[in-house]
JSON list of C-alpha atoms in Angstrom, two decimals:
[
{"chain": "A", "resi": 277, "resn": "MET", "atom": "CA", "xyz": [0.00, 0.00, 0.00]},
{"chain": "A", "resi": 278, "resn": "LEU", "atom": "CA", "xyz": [2.91, 2.35, 0.67]},
{"chain": "A", "resi": 279, "resn": "SER", "atom": "CA", "xyz": [4.11, 2.08, -2.93]},
{"chain": "A", "resi": 280, "resn": "VAL", "atom": "CA", "xyz": [0.66, 3.14, -4.19]},
{"chain": "A", "resi": 281, "resn": "SER", "atom": "CA", "xyz": [0.73, 6.19, -1.91]},
{"chain": "A", "resi": 282, "resn": "VAL", "atom": "CA", "xyz": [4.22, 7.08, -3.07]},
{"chain": "A", "resi": 283, "resn": "LEU", "atom": "CA", "xyz": [3.17, 6.75, -6.72]},
{"chain": "A", "resi": 284, "resn": "ALA", "atom": "CA", "xyz": [0.10, 8.92, -6.15]},
{"chain": "A", "resi": 285, "resn": "ALA", "atom": "CA", "xyz": [2.21, 11.56, -4.41]},
{"chain": "A", "resi": 286, "resn": "ALA", "atom": "CA", "xyz": [4.75, 11.48, -7.24]},
{"chain": "A", "resi": 287, "resn": "ALA", "atom": "CA", "xyz": [1.97, 11.90, -9.82]},
{"chain": "A", "resi": 288, "resn": "ALA", "atom": "CA", "xyz": [0.58, 14.90, -7.93]},
{"chain": "A", "resi": 289, "resn": "LEU", "atom": "CA", "xyz": [4.04, 16.49, -7.85]},
{"chain": "A", "resi": 290, "resn": "ALA", "atom": "CA", "xyz": [4.32, 16.10, -11.62]},
{"chain": "A", "resi": 291, "resn": "CYS", "atom": "CA", "xyz": [1.23, 18.28, -12.25]},
{"chain": "A", "resi": 292, "resn": "PRO", "atom": "CA", "xyz": [1.98, 21.74, -13.63]},
{"chain": "A", "resi": 293, "resn": "ALA", "atom": "CA", "xyz": [1.59, 24.67, -11.26]},
{"chain": "A", "resi": 294, "resn": "ASN", "atom": "CA", "xyz": [-1.74, 26.32, -12.07]},
{"chain": "A", "resi": 295, "resn": "VAL", "atom": "CA", "xyz": [-4.83, 27.46, -10.20]},
{"chain": "A", "resi": 296, "resn": "ALA", "atom": "CA", "xyz": [-6.79, 24.32, -11.13]},
{"chain": "A", "resi": 297, "resn": "ASN", "atom": "CA", "xyz": [-4.23, 21.90, -9.70]},
{"chain": "A", "resi": 298, "resn": "GLY", "atom": "CA", "xyz": [-4.35, 23.81, -6.41]},
{"chain": "A", "resi": 299, "resn": "LEU", "atom": "CA", "xyz": [-8.09, 23.22, -5.93]},
{"chain": "A", "resi": 300, "resn": "GLU", "atom": "CA", "xyz": [-9.91, 20.37, -4.21]},
{"chain": "A", "resi": 301, "resn": "THR", "atom": "CA", "xyz": [-12.16, 18.87, -6.87]},
{"chain": "A", "resi": 302, "resn": "PRO", "atom": "CA", "xyz": [-14.29, 15.72, -6.99]},
{"chain": "A", "resi": 303, "resn": "ALA", "atom": "CA", "xyz": [-12.27, 12.75, -8.25]},
{"chain": "A", "resi": 304, "resn": "SER", "atom": "CA", "xyz": [-15.00, 12.04, -10.82]},
{"chain": "A", "resi": 305, "resn": "ALA", "atom": "CA", "xyz": [-14.77, 15.52, -12.39]},
{"chain": "A", "resi": 306, "resn": "GLN", "atom": "CA", "xyz": [-13.26, 15.55, -15.88]},
{"chain": "A", "resi": 307, "resn": "GLN", "atom": "CA", "xyz": [-13.84, 19.21, -16.76]},
{"chain": "A", "resi": 308, "resn": "LEU", "atom": "CA", "xyz": [-13.46, 22.36, -14.69]},
{"chain": "A", "resi": 309, "resn": "VAL", "atom": "CA", "xyz": [-14.27, 26.05, -15.10]},
{"chain": "A", "resi": 310, "resn": "THR", "atom": "CA", "xyz": [-12.41, 28.59, -12.96]},
{"chain": "A", "resi": 311, "resn": "VAL", "atom": "CA", "xyz": [-13.26, 32.26, -12.56]},
{"chain": "A", "resi": 312, "resn": "GLU", "atom": "CA", "xyz": [-10.60, 34.45, -10.98]},
{"chain": "A", "resi": 313, "resn": "ALA", "atom": "CA", "xyz": [-10.90, 38.06, -9.86]},
{"chain": "A", "resi": 314, "resn": "LYS", "atom": "CA", "xyz": [-8.22, 40.31, -8.37]},
{"chain": "A", "resi": 315, "resn": "VAL", "atom": "CA", "xyz": [-10.58, 41.83, -5.76]},
{"chain": "A", "resi": 316, "resn": "MET", "atom": "CA", "xyz": [-14.03, 40.94, -4.41]},
{"chain": "A", "resi": 317, "resn": "ARG", "atom": "CA", "xyz": [-15.70, 44.20, -5.55]},
{"chain": "A", "resi": 318, "resn": "THR", "atom": "CA", "xyz": [-14.79, 43.91, -9.23]},
{"chain": "A", "resi": 319, "resn": "THR", "atom": "CA", "xyz": [-17.33, 43.19, -11.96]},
{"chain": "A", "resi": 320, "resn": "TYR", "atom": "CA", "xyz": [-14.74, 41.71, -14.33]},
{"chain": "A", "resi": 321, "resn": "SER", "atom": "CA", "xyz": [-12.87, 38.44, -14.01]},
{"chain": "A", "resi": 322, "resn": "SER", "atom": "CA", "xyz": [-10.85, 35.89, -15.95]},
{"chain": "A", "resi": 323, "resn": "LEU", "atom": "CA", "xyz": [-12.51, 32.59, -16.91]},
{"chain": "A", "resi": 324, "resn": "ARG", "atom": "CA", "xyz": [-10.54, 29.49, -17.91]},
{"chain": "A", "resi": 325, "resn": "THR", "atom": "CA", "xyz": [-11.56, 25.95, -18.74]},
{"chain": "A", "resi": 326, "resn": "TRP", "atom": "CA", "xyz": [-9.61, 22.83, -17.79]},
{"chain": "A", "resi": 327, "resn": "LYS", "atom": "CA", "xyz": [-9.58, 19.14, -18.72]},
{"chain": "A", "resi": 328, "resn": "ARG", "atom": "CA", "xyz": [-8.34, 16.40, -16.42]},
{"chain": "A", "resi": 329, "resn": "ARG", "atom": "CA", "xyz": [-5.45, 14.30, -17.76]},
{"chain": "A", "resi": 330, "resn": "GLY", "atom": "CA", "xyz": [-4.60, 11.59, -15.29]},
{"chain": "A", "resi": 331, "resn": "ALA", "atom": "CA", "xyz": [-4.26, 13.27, -11.90]},
{"chain": "A", "resi": 332, "resn": "CYS", "atom": "CA", "xyz": [-3.64, 16.73, -13.37]},
{"chain": "A", "resi": 333, "resn": "TRP", "atom": "CA", "xyz": [-5.74, 19.61, -14.65]},
{"chain": "A", "resi": 334, "resn": "MET", "atom": "CA", "xyz": [-4.53, 20.91, -18.01]},
{"chain": "A", "resi": 335, "resn": "PRO", "atom": "CA", "xyz": [-5.63, 24.13, -19.76]},
{"chain": "A", "resi": 336, "resn": "ALA", "atom": "CA", "xyz": [-8.45, 23.63, -22.28]},
{"chain": "A", "resi": 337, "resn": "GLY", "atom": "CA", "xyz": [-9.52, 27.21, -23.05]},
{"chain": "A", "resi": 338, "resn": "GLY", "atom": "CA", "xyz": [-9.15, 30.84, -22.11]},
{"chain": "A", "resi": 339, "resn": "PRO", "atom": "CA", "xyz": [-8.47, 33.09, -20.51]},
{"chain": "A", "resi": 340, "resn": "TYR", "atom": "CA", "xyz": [-11.73, 34.82, -21.41]},
{"chain": "A", "resi": 341, "resn": "VAL", "atom": "CA", "xyz": [-13.13, 38.02, -19.93]},
{"chain": "A", "resi": 342, "resn": "ALA", "atom": "CA", "xyz": [-16.15, 37.20, -17.75]},
{"chain": "A", "resi": 343, "resn": "ARG", "atom": "CA", "xyz": [-18.66, 39.51, -16.07]},
{"chain": "A", "resi": 344, "resn": "LEU", "atom": "CA", "xyz": [-19.63, 39.21, -12.43]},
{"chain": "A", "resi": 345, "resn": "GLY", "atom": "CA", "xyz": [-22.54, 40.68, -10.47]},
{"chain": "A", "resi": 346, "resn": "LYS", "atom": "CA", "xyz": [-22.86, 44.48, -10.30]},
{"chain": "A", "resi": 347, "resn": "ASN", "atom": "CA", "xyz": [-21.57, 44.33, -6.71]},
{"chain": "A", "resi": 348, "resn": "GLY", "atom": "CA", "xyz": [-18.74, 41.87, -7.34]},
{"chain": "A", "resi": 349, "resn": "LEU", "atom": "CA", "xyz": [-18.27, 38.60, -5.47]},
{"chain": "A", "resi": 350, "resn": "SER", "atom": "CA", "xyz": [-19.60, 37.42, -2.11]},
{"chain": "A", "resi": 351, "resn": "ALA", "atom": "CA", "xyz": [-19.03, 34.38, 0.09]},
{"chain": "A", "resi": 352, "resn": "ASN", "atom": "CA", "xyz": [-22.46, 35.11, 1.66]},
{"chain": "A", "resi": 353, "resn": "ARG", "atom": "CA", "xyz": [-24.53, 35.94, -1.41]},
{"chain": "A", "resi": 354, "resn": "ARG", "atom": "CA", "xyz": [-28.25, 36.63, -0.94]},
{"chain": "A", "resi": 355, "resn": "GLU", "atom": "CA", "xyz": [-30.93, 36.82, -3.63]},
{"chain": "A", "resi": 356, "resn": "GLY", "atom": "CA", "xyz": [-31.03, 40.33, -5.06]},
{"chain": "A", "resi": 357, "resn": "ASP", "atom": "CA", "xyz": [-27.76, 41.61, -3.55]},
{"chain": "A", "resi": 358, "resn": "GLY", "atom": "CA", "xyz": [-26.12, 42.00, -6.97]},
{"chain": "A", "resi": 359, "resn": "THR", "atom": "CA", "xyz": [-23.20, 39.67, -6.26]},
{"chain": "A", "resi": 360, "resn": "THR", "atom": "CA", "xyz": [-21.86, 36.48, -7.77]},
{"chain": "A", "resi": 361, "resn": "PRO", "atom": "CA", "xyz": [-21.36, 33.69, -5.20]},
{"chain": "A", "resi": 362, "resn": "THR", "atom": "CA", "xyz": [-17.89, 32.31, -4.52]},
{"chain": "A", "resi": 363, "resn": "GLY", "atom": "CA", "xyz": [-17.41, 28.58, -4.12]},
{"chain": "A", "resi": 364, "resn": "THR", "atom": "CA", "xyz": [-17.43, 25.30, -6.01]},
{"chain": "A", "resi": 365, "resn": "TYR", "atom": "CA", "xyz": [-20.55, 24.30, -7.92]},
{"chain": "A", "resi": 366, "resn": "ARG", "atom": "CA", "xyz": [-21.56, 21.40, -10.11]},
{"chain": "A", "resi": 367, "resn": "ILE", "atom": "CA", "xyz": [-22.82, 22.37, -13.56]},
{"chain": "A", "resi": 368, "resn": "GLY", "atom": "CA", "xyz": [-26.22, 20.84, -14.23]},
{"chain": "A", "resi": 369, "resn": "ARG", "atom": "CA", "xyz": [-27.23, 18.63, -17.14]},
{"chain": "A", "resi": 370, "resn": "THR", "atom": "CA", "xyz": [-29.08, 21.39, -18.98]},
{"chain": "A", "resi": 371, "resn": "MET", "atom": "CA", "xyz": [-27.30, 24.36, -20.48]},
{"chain": "A", "resi": 372, "resn": "TYR", "atom": "CA", "xyz": [-28.82, 27.63, -21.65]},
{"chain": "A", "resi": 373, "resn": "GLY", "atom": "CA", "xyz": [-27.82, 30.33, -24.10]},
{"chain": "A", "resi": 374, "resn": "ASN", "atom": "CA", "xyz": [-29.10, 33.08, -26.40]},
{"chain": "A", "resi": 375, "resn": "ALA", "atom": "CA", "xyz": [-27.62, 31.56, -29.56]},
{"chain": "A", "resi": 376, "resn": "PRO", "atom": "CA", "xyz": [-28.24, 28.21, -31.27]},
{"chain": "A", "resi": 377, "resn": "ASN", "atom": "CA", "xyz": [-26.62, 25.19, -29.59]},
{"chain": "A", "resi": 378, "resn": "PRO", "atom": "CA", "xyz": [-22.85, 25.66, -29.90]},
{"chain": "A", "resi": 379, "resn": "GLY", "atom": "CA", "xyz": [-22.30, 21.88, -29.73]},
{"chain": "A", "resi": 380, "resn": "VAL", "atom": "CA", "xyz": [-22.55, 21.14, -26.01]},
{"chain": "A", "resi": 381, "resn": "LYS", "atom": "CA", "xyz": [-22.98, 17.48, -25.00]},
{"chain": "A", "resi": 382, "resn": "PHE", "atom": "CA", "xyz": [-25.76, 18.22, -22.47]},
{"chain": "A", "resi": 383, "resn": "ALA", "atom": "CA", "xyz": [-29.36, 19.11, -23.15]},
{"chain": "A", "resi": 384, "resn": "TYR", "atom": "CA", "xyz": [-29.45, 22.68, -24.49]},
{"chain": "A", "resi": 385, "resn": "ARG", "atom": "CA", "xyz": [-32.27, 25.21, -24.29]},
{"chain": "A", "resi": 386, "resn": "ARG", "atom": "CA", "xyz": [-32.07, 28.31, -26.41]},
{"chain": "A", "resi": 387, "resn": "LEU", "atom": "CA", "xyz": [-33.57, 31.23, -24.51]},
{"chain": "A", "resi": 388, "resn": "ARG", "atom": "CA", "xyz": [-36.15, 33.27, -26.37]},
{"chain": "A", "resi": 389, "resn": "CYS", "atom": "CA", "xyz": [-38.24, 36.35, -25.65]},
{"chain": "A", "resi": 390, "resn": "GLY", "atom": "CA", "xyz": [-40.90, 35.38, -23.12]},
{"chain": "A", "resi": 391, "resn": "ASP", "atom": "CA", "xyz": [-38.87, 32.68, -21.34]},
{"chain": "A", "resi": 392, "resn": "TRP", "atom": "CA", "xyz": [-38.68, 33.11, -17.58]},
{"chain": "A", "resi": 393, "resn": "TRP", "atom": "CA", "xyz": [-37.85, 31.25, -14.37]},
{"chain": "A", "resi": 394, "resn": "ASP", "atom": "CA", "xyz": [-38.48, 31.76, -10.69]},
{"chain": "A", "resi": 395, "resn": "GLU", "atom": "CA", "xyz": [-35.32, 32.50, -8.71]},
{"chain": "A", "resi": 396, "resn": "ASP", "atom": "CA", "xyz": [-37.11, 32.27, -5.36]},
{"chain": "A", "resi": 397, "resn": "PRO", "atom": "CA", "xyz": [-35.33, 29.46, -3.46]},
{"chain": "A", "resi": 398, "resn": "SER", "atom": "CA", "xyz": [-38.30, 28.81, -1.12]}
]
């Protein structure tokens, strides 16, 4: 069992230094999206995508400019406070967009005039 632990530790050391490899992520995750901001009150950030190769996260896309809430980021976000929550979140099996399906592998719903949803968590 010790040799397996040593091999796992050696594999982790071989991963390139990047923000993704410094995060705790579910072992089953194969793709990752990171959003980085220099300060909590900013409305602009840098978005990158990552793909797991073995034990390591490797760059897959970006950096792209991303917009945050009008009041920046918050670790204690509340509905209507104008912030984007910090943390780790699973992306659901349905994706949405304003344009035709760009080729995502999940179910895709193109948003149209008149579409709506209830953001009330109760």
